[in-house]
mmCIF file with all atom_site columns, C-alpha atoms in Angstrom:
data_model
loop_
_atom_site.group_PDB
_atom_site.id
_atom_site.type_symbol
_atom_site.label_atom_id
_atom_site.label_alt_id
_atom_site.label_comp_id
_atom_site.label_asym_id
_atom_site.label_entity_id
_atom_site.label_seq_id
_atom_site.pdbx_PDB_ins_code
_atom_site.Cartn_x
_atom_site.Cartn_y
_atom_site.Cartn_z
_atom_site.occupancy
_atom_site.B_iso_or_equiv
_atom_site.pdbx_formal_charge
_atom_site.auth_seq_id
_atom_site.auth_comp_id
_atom_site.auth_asym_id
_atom_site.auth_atom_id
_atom_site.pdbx_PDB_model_num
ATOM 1   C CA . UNK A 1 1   ? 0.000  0.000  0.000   1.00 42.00 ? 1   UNK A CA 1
ATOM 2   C CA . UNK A 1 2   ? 1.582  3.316  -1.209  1.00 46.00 ? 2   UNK A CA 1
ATOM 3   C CA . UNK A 1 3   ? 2.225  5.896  2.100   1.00 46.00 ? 3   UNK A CA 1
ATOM 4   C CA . UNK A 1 4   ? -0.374 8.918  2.539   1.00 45.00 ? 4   UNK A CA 1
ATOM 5   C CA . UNK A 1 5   ? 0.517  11.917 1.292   1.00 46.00 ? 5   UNK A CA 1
ATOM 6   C CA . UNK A 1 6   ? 1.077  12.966 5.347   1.00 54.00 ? 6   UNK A CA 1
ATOM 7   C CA . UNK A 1 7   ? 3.335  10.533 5.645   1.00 72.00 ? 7   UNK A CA 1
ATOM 8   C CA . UNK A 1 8   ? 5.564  10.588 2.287   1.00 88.00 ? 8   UNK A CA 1
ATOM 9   C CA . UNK A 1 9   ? 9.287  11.556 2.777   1.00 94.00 ? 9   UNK A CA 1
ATOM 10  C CA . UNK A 1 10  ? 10.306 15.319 1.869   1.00 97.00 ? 10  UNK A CA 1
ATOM 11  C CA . UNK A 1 11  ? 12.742 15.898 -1.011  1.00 98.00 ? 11  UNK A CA 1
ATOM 12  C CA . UNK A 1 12  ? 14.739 18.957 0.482   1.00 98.00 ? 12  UNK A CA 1
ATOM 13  C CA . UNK A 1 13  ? 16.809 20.921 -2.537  1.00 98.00 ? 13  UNK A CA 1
ATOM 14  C CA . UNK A 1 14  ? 20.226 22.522 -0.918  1.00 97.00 ? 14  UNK A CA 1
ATOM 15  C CA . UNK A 1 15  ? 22.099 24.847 -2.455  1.00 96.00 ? 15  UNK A CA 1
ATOM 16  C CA . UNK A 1 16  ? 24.689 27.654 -2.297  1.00 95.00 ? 16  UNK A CA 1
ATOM 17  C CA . UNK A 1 17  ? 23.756 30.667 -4.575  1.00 97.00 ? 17  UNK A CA 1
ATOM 18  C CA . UNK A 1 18  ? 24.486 33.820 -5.560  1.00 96.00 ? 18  UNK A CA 1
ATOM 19  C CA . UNK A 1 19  ? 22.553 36.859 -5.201  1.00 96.00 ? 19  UNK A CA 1
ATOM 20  C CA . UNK A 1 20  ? 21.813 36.737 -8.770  1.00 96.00 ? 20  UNK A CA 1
ATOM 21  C CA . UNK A 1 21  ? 20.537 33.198 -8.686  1.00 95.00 ? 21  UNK A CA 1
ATOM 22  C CA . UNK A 1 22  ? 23.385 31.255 -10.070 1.00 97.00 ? 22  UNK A CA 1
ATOM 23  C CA . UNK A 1 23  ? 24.704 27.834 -8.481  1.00 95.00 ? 23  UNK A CA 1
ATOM 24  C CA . UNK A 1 24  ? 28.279 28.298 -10.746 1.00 93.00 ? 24  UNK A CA 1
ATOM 25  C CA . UNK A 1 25  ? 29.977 30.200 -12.589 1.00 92.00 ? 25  UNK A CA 1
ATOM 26  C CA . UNK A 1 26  ? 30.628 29.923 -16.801 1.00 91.00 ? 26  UNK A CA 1
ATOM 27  C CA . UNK A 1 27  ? 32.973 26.803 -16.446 1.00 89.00 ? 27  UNK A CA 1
ATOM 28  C CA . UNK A 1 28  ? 30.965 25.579 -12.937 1.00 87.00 ? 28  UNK A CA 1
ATOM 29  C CA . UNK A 1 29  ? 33.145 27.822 -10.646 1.00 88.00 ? 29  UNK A CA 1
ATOM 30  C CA . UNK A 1 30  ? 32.295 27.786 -6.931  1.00 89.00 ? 30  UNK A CA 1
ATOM 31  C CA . UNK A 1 31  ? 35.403 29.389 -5.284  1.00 89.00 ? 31  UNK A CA 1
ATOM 32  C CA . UNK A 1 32  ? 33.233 32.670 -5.075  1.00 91.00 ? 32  UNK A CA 1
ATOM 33  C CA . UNK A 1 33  ? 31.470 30.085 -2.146  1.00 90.00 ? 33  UNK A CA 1
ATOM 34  C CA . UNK A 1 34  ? 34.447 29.671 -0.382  1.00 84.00 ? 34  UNK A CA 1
ATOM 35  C CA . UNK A 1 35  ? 35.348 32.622 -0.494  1.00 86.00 ? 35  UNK A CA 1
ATOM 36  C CA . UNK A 1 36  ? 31.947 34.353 0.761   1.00 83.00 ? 36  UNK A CA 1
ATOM 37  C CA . UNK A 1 37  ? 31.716 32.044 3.100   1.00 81.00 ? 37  UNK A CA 1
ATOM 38  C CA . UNK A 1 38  ? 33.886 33.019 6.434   1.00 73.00 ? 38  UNK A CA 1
ATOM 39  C CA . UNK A 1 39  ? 31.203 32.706 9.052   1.00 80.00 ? 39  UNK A CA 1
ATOM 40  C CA . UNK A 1 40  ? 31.607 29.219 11.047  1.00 84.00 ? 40  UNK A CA 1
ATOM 41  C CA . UNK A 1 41  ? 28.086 29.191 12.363  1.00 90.00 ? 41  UNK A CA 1
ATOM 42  C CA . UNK A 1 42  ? 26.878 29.276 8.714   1.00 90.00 ? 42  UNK A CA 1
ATOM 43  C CA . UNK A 1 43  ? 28.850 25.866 8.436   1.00 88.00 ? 43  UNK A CA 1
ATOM 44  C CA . UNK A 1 44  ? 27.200 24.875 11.282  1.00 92.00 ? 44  UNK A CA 1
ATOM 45  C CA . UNK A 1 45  ? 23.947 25.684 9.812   1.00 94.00 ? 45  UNK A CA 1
ATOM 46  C CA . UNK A 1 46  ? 25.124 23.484 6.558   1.00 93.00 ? 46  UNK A CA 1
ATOM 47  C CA . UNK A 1 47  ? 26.232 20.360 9.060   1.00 93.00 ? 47  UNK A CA 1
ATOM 48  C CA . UNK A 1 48  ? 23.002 20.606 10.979  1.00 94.00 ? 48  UNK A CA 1
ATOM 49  C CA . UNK A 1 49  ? 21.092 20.305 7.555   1.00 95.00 ? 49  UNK A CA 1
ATOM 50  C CA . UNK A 1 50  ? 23.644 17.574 6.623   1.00 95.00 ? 50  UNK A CA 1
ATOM 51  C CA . UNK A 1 51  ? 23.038 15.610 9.700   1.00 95.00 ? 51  UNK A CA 1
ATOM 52  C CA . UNK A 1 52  ? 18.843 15.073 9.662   1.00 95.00 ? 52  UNK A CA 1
ATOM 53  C CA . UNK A 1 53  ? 18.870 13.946 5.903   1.00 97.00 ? 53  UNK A CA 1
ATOM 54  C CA . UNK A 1 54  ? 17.826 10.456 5.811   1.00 96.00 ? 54  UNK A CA 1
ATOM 55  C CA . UNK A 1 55  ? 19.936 10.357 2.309   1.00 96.00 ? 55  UNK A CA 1
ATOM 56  C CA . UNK A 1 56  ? 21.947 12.382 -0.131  1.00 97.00 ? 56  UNK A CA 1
ATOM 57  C CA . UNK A 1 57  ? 20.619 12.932 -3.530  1.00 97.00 ? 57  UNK A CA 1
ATOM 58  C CA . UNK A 1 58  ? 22.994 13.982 -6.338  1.00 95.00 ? 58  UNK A CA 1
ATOM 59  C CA . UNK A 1 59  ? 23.728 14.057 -10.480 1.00 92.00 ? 59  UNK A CA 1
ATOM 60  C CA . UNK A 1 60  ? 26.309 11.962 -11.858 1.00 88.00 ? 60  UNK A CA 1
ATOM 61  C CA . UNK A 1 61  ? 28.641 14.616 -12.062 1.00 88.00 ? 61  UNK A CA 1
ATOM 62  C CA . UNK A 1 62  ? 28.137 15.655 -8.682  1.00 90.00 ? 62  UNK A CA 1
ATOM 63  C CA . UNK A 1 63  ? 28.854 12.058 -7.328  1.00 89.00 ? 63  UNK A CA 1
ATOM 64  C CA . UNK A 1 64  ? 32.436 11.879 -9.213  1.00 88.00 ? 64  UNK A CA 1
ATOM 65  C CA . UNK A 1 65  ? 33.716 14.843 -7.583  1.00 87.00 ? 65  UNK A CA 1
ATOM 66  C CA . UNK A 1 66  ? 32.001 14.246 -3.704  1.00 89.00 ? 66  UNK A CA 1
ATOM 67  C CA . UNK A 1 67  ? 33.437 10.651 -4.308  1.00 89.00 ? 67  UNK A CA 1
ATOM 68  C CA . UNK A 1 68  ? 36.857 11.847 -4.885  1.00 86.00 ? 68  UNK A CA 1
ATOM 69  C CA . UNK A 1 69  ? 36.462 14.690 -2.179  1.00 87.00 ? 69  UNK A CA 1
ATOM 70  C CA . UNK A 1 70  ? 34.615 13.943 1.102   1.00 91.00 ? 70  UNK A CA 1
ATOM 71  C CA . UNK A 1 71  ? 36.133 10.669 2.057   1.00 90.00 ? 71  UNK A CA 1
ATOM 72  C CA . UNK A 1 72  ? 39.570 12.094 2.061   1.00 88.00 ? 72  UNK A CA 1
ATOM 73  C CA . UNK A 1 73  ? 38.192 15.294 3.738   1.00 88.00 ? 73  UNK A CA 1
ATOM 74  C CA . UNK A 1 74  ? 38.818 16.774 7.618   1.00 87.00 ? 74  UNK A CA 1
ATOM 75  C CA . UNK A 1 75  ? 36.094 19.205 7.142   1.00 86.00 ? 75  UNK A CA 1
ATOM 76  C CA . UNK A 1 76  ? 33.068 18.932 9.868   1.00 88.00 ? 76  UNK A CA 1
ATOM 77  C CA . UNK A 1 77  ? 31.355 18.094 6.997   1.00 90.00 ? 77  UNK A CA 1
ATOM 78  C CA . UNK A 1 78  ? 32.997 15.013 6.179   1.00 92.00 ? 78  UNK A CA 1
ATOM 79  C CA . UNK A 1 79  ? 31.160 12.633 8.469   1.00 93.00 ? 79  UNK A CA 1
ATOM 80  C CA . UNK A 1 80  ? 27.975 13.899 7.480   1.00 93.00 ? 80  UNK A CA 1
ATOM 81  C CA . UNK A 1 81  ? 28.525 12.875 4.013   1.00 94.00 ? 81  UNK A CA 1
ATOM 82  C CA . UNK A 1 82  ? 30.384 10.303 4.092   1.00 95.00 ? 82  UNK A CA 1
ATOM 83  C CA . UNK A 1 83  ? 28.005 7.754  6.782   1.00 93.00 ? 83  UNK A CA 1
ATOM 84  C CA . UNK A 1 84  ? 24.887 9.210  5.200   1.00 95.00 ? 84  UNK A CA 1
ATOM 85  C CA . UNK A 1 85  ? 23.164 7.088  2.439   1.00 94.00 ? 85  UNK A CA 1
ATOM 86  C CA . UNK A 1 86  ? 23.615 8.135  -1.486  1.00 95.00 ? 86  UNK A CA 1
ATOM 87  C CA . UNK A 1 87  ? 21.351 8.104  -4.211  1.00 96.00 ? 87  UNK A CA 1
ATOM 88  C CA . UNK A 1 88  ? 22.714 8.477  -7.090  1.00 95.00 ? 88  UNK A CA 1
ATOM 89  C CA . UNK A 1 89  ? 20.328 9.766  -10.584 1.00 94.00 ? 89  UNK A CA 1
ATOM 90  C CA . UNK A 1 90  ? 22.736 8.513  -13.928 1.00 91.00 ? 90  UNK A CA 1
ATOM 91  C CA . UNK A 1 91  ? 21.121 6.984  -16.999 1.00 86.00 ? 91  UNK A CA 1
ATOM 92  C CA . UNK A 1 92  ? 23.714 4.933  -17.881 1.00 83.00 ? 92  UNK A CA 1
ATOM 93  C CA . UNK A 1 93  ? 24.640 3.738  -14.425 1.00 79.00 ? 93  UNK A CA 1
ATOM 94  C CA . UNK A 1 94  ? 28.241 4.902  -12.631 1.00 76.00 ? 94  UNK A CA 1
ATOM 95  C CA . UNK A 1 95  ? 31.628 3.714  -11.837 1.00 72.00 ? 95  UNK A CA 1
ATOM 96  C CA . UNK A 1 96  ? 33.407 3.232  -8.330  1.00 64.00 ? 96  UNK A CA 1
ATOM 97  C CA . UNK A 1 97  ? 33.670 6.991  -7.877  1.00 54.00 ? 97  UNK A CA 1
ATOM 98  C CA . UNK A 1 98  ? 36.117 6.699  -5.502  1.00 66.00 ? 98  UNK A CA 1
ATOM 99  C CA . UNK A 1 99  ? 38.607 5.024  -8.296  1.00 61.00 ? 99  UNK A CA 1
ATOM 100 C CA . UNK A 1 100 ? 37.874 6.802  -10.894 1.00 58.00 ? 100 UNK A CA 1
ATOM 101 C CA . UNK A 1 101 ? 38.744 10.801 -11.892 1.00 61.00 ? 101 UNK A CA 1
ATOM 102 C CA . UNK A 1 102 ? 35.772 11.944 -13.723 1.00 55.00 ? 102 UNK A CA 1
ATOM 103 C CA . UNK A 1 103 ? 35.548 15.005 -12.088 1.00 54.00 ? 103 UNK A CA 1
ATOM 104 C CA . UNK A 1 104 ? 34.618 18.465 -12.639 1.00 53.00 ? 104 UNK A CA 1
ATOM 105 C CA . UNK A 1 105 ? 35.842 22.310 -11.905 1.00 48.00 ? 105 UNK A CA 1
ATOM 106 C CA . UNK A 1 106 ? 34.159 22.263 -8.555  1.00 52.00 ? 106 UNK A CA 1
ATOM 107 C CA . UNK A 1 107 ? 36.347 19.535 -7.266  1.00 49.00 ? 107 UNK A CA 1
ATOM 108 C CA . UNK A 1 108 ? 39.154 21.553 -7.573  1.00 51.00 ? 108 UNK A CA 1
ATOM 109 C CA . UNK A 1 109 ? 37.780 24.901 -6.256  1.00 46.00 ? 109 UNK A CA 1
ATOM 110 C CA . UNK A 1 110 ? 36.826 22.677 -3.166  1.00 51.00 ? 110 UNK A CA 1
ATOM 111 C CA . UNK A 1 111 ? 40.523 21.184 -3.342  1.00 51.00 ? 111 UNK A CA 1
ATOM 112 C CA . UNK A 1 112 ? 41.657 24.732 -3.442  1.00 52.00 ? 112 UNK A CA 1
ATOM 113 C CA . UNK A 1 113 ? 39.650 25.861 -0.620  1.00 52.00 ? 113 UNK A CA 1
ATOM 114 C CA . UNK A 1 114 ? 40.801 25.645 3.261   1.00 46.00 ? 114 UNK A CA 1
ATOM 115 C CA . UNK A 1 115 ? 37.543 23.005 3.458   1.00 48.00 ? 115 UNK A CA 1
ATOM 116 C CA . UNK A 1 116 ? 39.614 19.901 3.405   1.00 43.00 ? 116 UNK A CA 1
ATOM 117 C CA . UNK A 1 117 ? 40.497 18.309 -0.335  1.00 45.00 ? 117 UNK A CA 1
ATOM 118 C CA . UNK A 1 118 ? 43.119 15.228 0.795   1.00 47.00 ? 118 UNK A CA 1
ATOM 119 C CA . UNK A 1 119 ? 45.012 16.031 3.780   1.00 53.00 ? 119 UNK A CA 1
ATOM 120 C CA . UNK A 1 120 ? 46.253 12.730 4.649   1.00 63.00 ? 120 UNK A CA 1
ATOM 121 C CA . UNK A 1 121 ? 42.865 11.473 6.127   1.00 81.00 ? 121 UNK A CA 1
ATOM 122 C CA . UNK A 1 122 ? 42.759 7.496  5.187   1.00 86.00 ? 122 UNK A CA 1
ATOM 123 C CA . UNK A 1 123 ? 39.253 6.779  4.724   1.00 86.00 ? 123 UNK A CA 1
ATOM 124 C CA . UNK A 1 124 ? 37.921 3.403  6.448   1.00 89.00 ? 124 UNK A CA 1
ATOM 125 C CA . UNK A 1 125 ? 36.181 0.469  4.496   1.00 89.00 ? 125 UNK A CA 1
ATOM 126 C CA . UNK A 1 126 ? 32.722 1.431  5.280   1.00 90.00 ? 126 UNK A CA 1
ATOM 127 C CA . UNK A 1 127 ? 33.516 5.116  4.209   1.00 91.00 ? 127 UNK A CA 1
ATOM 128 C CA . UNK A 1 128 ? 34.760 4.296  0.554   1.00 89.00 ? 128 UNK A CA 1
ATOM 129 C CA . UNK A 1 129 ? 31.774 1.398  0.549   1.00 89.00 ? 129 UNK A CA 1
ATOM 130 C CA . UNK A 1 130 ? 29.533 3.790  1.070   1.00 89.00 ? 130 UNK A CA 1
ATOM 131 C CA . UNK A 1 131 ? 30.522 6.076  -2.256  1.00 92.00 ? 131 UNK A CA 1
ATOM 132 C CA . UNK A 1 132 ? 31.521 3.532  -3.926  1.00 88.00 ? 132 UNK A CA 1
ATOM 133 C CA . UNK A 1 133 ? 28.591 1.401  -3.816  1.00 89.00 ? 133 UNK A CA 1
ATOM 134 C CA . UNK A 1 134 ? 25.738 4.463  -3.476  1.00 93.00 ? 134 UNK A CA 1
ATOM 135 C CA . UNK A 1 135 ? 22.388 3.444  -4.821  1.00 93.00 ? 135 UNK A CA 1
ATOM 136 C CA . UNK A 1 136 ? 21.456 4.461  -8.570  1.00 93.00 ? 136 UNK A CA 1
ATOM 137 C CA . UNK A 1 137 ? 18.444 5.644  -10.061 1.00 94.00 ? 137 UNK A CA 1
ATOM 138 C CA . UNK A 1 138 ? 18.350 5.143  -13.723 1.00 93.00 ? 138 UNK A CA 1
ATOM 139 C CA . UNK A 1 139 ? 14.798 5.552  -14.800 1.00 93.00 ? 139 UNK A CA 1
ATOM 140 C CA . UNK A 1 140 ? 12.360 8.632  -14.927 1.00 95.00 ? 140 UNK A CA 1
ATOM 141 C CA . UNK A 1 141 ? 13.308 11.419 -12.695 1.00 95.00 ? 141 UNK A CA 1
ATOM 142 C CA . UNK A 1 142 ? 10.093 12.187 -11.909 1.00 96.00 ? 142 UNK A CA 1
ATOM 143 C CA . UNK A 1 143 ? 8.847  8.305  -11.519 1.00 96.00 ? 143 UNK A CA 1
ATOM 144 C CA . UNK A 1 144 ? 12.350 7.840  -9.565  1.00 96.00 ? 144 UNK A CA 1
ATOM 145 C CA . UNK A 1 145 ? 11.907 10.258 -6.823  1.00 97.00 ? 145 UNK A CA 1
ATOM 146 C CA . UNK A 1 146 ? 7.848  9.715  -6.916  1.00 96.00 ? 146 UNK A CA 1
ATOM 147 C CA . UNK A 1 147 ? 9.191  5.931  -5.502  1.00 96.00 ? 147 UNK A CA 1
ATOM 148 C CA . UNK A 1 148 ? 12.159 7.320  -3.037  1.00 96.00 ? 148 UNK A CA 1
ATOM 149 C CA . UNK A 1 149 ? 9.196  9.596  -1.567  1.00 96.00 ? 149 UNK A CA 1
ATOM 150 C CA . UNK A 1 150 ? 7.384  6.606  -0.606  1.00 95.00 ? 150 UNK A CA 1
ATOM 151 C CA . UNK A 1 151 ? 10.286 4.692  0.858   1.00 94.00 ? 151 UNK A CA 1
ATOM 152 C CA . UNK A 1 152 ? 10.638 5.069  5.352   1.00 93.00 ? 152 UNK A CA 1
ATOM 153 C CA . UNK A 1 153 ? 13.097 7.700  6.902   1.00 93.00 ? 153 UNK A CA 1
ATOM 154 C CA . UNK A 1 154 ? 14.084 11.353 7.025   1.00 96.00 ? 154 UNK A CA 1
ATOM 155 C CA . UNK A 1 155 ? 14.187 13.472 3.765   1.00 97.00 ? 155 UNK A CA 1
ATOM 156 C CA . UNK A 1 156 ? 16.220 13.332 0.729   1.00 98.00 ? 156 UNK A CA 1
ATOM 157 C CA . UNK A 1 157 ? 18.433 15.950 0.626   1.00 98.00 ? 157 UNK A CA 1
ATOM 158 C CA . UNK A 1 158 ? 19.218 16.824 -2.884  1.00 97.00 ? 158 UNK A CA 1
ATOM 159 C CA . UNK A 1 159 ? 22.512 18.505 -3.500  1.00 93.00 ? 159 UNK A CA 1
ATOM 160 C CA . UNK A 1 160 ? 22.845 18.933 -7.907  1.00 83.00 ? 160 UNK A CA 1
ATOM 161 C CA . UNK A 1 161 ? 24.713 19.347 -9.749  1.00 87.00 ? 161 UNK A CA 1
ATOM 162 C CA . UNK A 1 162 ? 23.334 22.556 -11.479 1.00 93.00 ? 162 UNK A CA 1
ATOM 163 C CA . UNK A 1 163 ? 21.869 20.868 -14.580 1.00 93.00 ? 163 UNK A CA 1
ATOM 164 C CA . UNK A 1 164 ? 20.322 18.218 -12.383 1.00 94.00 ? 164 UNK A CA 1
ATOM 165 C CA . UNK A 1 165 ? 18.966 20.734 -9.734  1.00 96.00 ? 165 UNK A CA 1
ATOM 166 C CA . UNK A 1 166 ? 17.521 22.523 -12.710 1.00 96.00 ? 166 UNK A CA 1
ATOM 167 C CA . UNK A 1 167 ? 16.201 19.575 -13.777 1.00 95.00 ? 167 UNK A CA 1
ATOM 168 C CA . UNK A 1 168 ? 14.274 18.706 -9.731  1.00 96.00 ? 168 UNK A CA 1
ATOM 169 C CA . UNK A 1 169 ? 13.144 22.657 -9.790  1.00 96.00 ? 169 UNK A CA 1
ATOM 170 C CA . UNK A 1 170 ? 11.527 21.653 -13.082 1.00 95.00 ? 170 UNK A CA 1
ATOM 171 C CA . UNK A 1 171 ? 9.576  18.613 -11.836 1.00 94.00 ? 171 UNK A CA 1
ATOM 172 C CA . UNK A 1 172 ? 7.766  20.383 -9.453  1.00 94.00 ? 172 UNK A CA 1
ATOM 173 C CA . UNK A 1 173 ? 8.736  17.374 -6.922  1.00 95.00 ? 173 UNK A CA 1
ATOM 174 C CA . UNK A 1 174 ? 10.486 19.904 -4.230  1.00 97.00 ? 174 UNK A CA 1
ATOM 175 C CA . UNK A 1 175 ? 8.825  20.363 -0.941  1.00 97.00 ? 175 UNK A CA 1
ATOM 176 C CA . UNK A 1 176 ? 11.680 22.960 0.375   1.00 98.00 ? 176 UNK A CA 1
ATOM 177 C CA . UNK A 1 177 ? 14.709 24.915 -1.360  1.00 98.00 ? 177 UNK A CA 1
ATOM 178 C CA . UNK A 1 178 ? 17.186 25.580 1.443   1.00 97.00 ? 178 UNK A CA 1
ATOM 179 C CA . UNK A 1 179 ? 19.160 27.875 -0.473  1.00 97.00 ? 179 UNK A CA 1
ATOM 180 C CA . UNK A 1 180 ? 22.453 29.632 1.257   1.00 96.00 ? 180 UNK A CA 1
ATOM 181 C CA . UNK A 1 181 ? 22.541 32.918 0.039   1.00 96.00 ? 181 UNK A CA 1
ATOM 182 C CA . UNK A 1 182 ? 26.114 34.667 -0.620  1.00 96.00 ? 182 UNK A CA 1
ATOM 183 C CA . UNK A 1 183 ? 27.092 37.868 -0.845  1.00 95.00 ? 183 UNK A CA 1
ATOM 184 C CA . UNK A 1 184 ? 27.901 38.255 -4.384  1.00 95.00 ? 184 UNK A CA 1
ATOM 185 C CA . UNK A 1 185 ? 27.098 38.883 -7.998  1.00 96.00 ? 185 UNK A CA 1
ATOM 186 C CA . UNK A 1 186 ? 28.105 36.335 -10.259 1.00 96.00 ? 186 UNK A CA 1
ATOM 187 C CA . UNK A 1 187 ? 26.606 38.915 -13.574 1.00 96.00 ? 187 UNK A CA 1
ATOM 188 C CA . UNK A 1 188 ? 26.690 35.180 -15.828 1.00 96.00 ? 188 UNK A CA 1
ATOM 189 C CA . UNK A 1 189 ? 26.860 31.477 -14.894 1.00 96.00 ? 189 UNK A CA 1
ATOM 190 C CA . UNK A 1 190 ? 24.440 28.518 -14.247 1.00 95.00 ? 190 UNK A CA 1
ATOM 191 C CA . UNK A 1 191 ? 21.187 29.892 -13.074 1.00 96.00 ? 191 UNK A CA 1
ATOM 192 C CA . UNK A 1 192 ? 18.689 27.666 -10.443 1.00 96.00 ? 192 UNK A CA 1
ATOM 193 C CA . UNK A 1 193 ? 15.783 28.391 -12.120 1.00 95.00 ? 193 UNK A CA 1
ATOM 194 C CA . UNK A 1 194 ? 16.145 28.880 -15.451 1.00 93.00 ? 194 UNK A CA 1
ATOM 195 C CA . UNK A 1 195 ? 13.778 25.631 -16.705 1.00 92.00 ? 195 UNK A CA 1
ATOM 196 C CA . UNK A 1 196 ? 11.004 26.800 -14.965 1.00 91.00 ? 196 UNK A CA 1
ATOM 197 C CA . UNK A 1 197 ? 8.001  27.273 -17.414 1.00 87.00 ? 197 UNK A CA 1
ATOM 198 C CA . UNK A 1 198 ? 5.798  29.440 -14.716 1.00 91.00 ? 198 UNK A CA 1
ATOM 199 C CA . UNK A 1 199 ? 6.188  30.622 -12.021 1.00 92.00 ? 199 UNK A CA 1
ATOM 200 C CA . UNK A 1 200 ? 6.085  28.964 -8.603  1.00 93.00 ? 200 UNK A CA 1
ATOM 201 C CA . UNK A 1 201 ? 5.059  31.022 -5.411  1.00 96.00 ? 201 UNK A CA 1
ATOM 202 C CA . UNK A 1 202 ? 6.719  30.159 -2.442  1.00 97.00 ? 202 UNK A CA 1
ATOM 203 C CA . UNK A 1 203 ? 6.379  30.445 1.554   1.00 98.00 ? 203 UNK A CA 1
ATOM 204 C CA . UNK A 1 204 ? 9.295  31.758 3.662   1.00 98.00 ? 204 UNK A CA 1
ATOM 205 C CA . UNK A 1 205 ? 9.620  29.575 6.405   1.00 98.00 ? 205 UNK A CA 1
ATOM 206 C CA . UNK A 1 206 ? 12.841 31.087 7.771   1.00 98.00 ? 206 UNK A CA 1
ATOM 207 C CA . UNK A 1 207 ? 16.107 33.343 7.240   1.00 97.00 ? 207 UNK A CA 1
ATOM 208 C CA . UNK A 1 208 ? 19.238 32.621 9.480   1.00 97.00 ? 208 UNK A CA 1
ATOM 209 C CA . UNK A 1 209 ? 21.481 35.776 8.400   1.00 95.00 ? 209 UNK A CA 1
ATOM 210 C CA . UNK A 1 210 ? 25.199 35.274 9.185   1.00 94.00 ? 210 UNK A CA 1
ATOM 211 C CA . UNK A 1 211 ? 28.344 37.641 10.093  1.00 91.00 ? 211 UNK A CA 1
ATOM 212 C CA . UNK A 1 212 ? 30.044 36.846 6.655   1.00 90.00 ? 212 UNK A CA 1
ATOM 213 C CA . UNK A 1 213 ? 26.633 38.514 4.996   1.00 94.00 ? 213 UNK A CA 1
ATOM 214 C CA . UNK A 1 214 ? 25.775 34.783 4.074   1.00 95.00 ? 214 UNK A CA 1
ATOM 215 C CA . UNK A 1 215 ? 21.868 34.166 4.374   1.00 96.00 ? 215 UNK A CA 1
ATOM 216 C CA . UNK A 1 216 ? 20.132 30.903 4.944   1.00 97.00 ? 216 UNK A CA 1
ATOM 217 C CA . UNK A 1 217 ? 16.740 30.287 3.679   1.00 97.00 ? 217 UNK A CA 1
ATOM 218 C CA . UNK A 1 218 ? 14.204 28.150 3.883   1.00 98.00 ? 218 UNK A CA 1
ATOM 219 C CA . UNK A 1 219 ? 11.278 27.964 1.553   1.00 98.00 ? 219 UNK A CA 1
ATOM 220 C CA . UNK A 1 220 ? 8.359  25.876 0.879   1.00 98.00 ? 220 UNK A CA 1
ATOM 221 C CA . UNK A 1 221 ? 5.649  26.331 -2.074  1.00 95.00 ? 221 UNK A CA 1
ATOM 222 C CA . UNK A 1 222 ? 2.893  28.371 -1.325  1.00 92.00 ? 222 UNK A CA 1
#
């Protein structure tokens, strides 16, 4: 019997974005993240968010480079990510992203950044098990996450890439954006919301402003 719809898991989008509404720059550039950043509550904010999800939800693209990043990362973070269940949405299926480098200009702006990139940590078994073995969602999007709604425990946390965050915005299938806010204008890059074919009212639910000028809001459709 399929779960009421009082009962049915959230899907929770998070993302970092600029004033202007972009998730990346051009060429997928997010040192201006990093760099905006500087307030260590607002990572708190990001860990506490990390921490509820029942499982991560991410594009291909976005799996290579958290594969190659966050089990090899000392960032508070890392444990977060790395003990949480993955879902992963590819068509053709993935590799062992922890083995292979398919990875994108994000991974090295994160690399770059004092967040972590490979300081020496040695992942354990279960860490690299859990990236490299993530469960995949190959069909519909909007069938796929209609049937990971239904499943028991805490909401999906959805993380992108930009095309595939573009691609959730579009399906109408988001029950709250928790979008971090930073203090800059990008001008050009890879907008949130640009596959939207109407638009969507939504509900502030809250605003957690940080020293850095970093805001943190939470939305929900009207």
């Amino acid at each position: 019997m399929a779960a009421s719809t009082a009962t049915k898991r959230k899907l929770i989008l998070k993302m970092s974005v600029s004033l202007d509404g972009f998730v990346g720059g051009p060429n997928g550039e997010i040192d201006w993240i990093f760099r905006t950043m500087g307030d260590p509550t607002a990572g708190e904010w990001i860990v506490n968010t990390l921490r509820e999800a029942g499982a991560h939800m991410m594009g291909s693209r976005t799996y290579y480079d958290m594969a190659a990043f966050w089990p090899y990362s000392d960032s508070p973070l890392a444990p977060a990510m790395n003990d949480i269940s993955k879902i992963i949405f590819s068509r053709k299926g993935i590799k062992d992203g922890t083995q292979v480098d398919r990875t994108t200009r994000a991974l090295a702006d994160a690399k770059a950044d004092r967040i972590g990139g490979r300081p020496g940590v040695t992942p354990t078994a279960v860490v690299l098990q859990s990236w490299a073995e993530p469960t995949v969602a190959s069909g519909d999007l909007a069938e796929e996450v209609l049937r990971l709604k239904e499943q028991p425990g805490n909401f999906i946390l959805a993380h992108g890439g930009a095309q595939f965050a573009q691609s959730l915005v579009a399906s109408g299938l988001i029950d709250e954006y928790r979008l971090v806010i930073h203090p800059i204008v990008l001008g050009r890059g890879q907008p949130l919301f640009s596959r939207l074919y109407s638009p969507v009212d939504l509900r502030l639910i809250s605003t957690t402003p940080f020293g850095s000028g970093v805001v943190a809001t939470v939305y929900q459709p009207a």
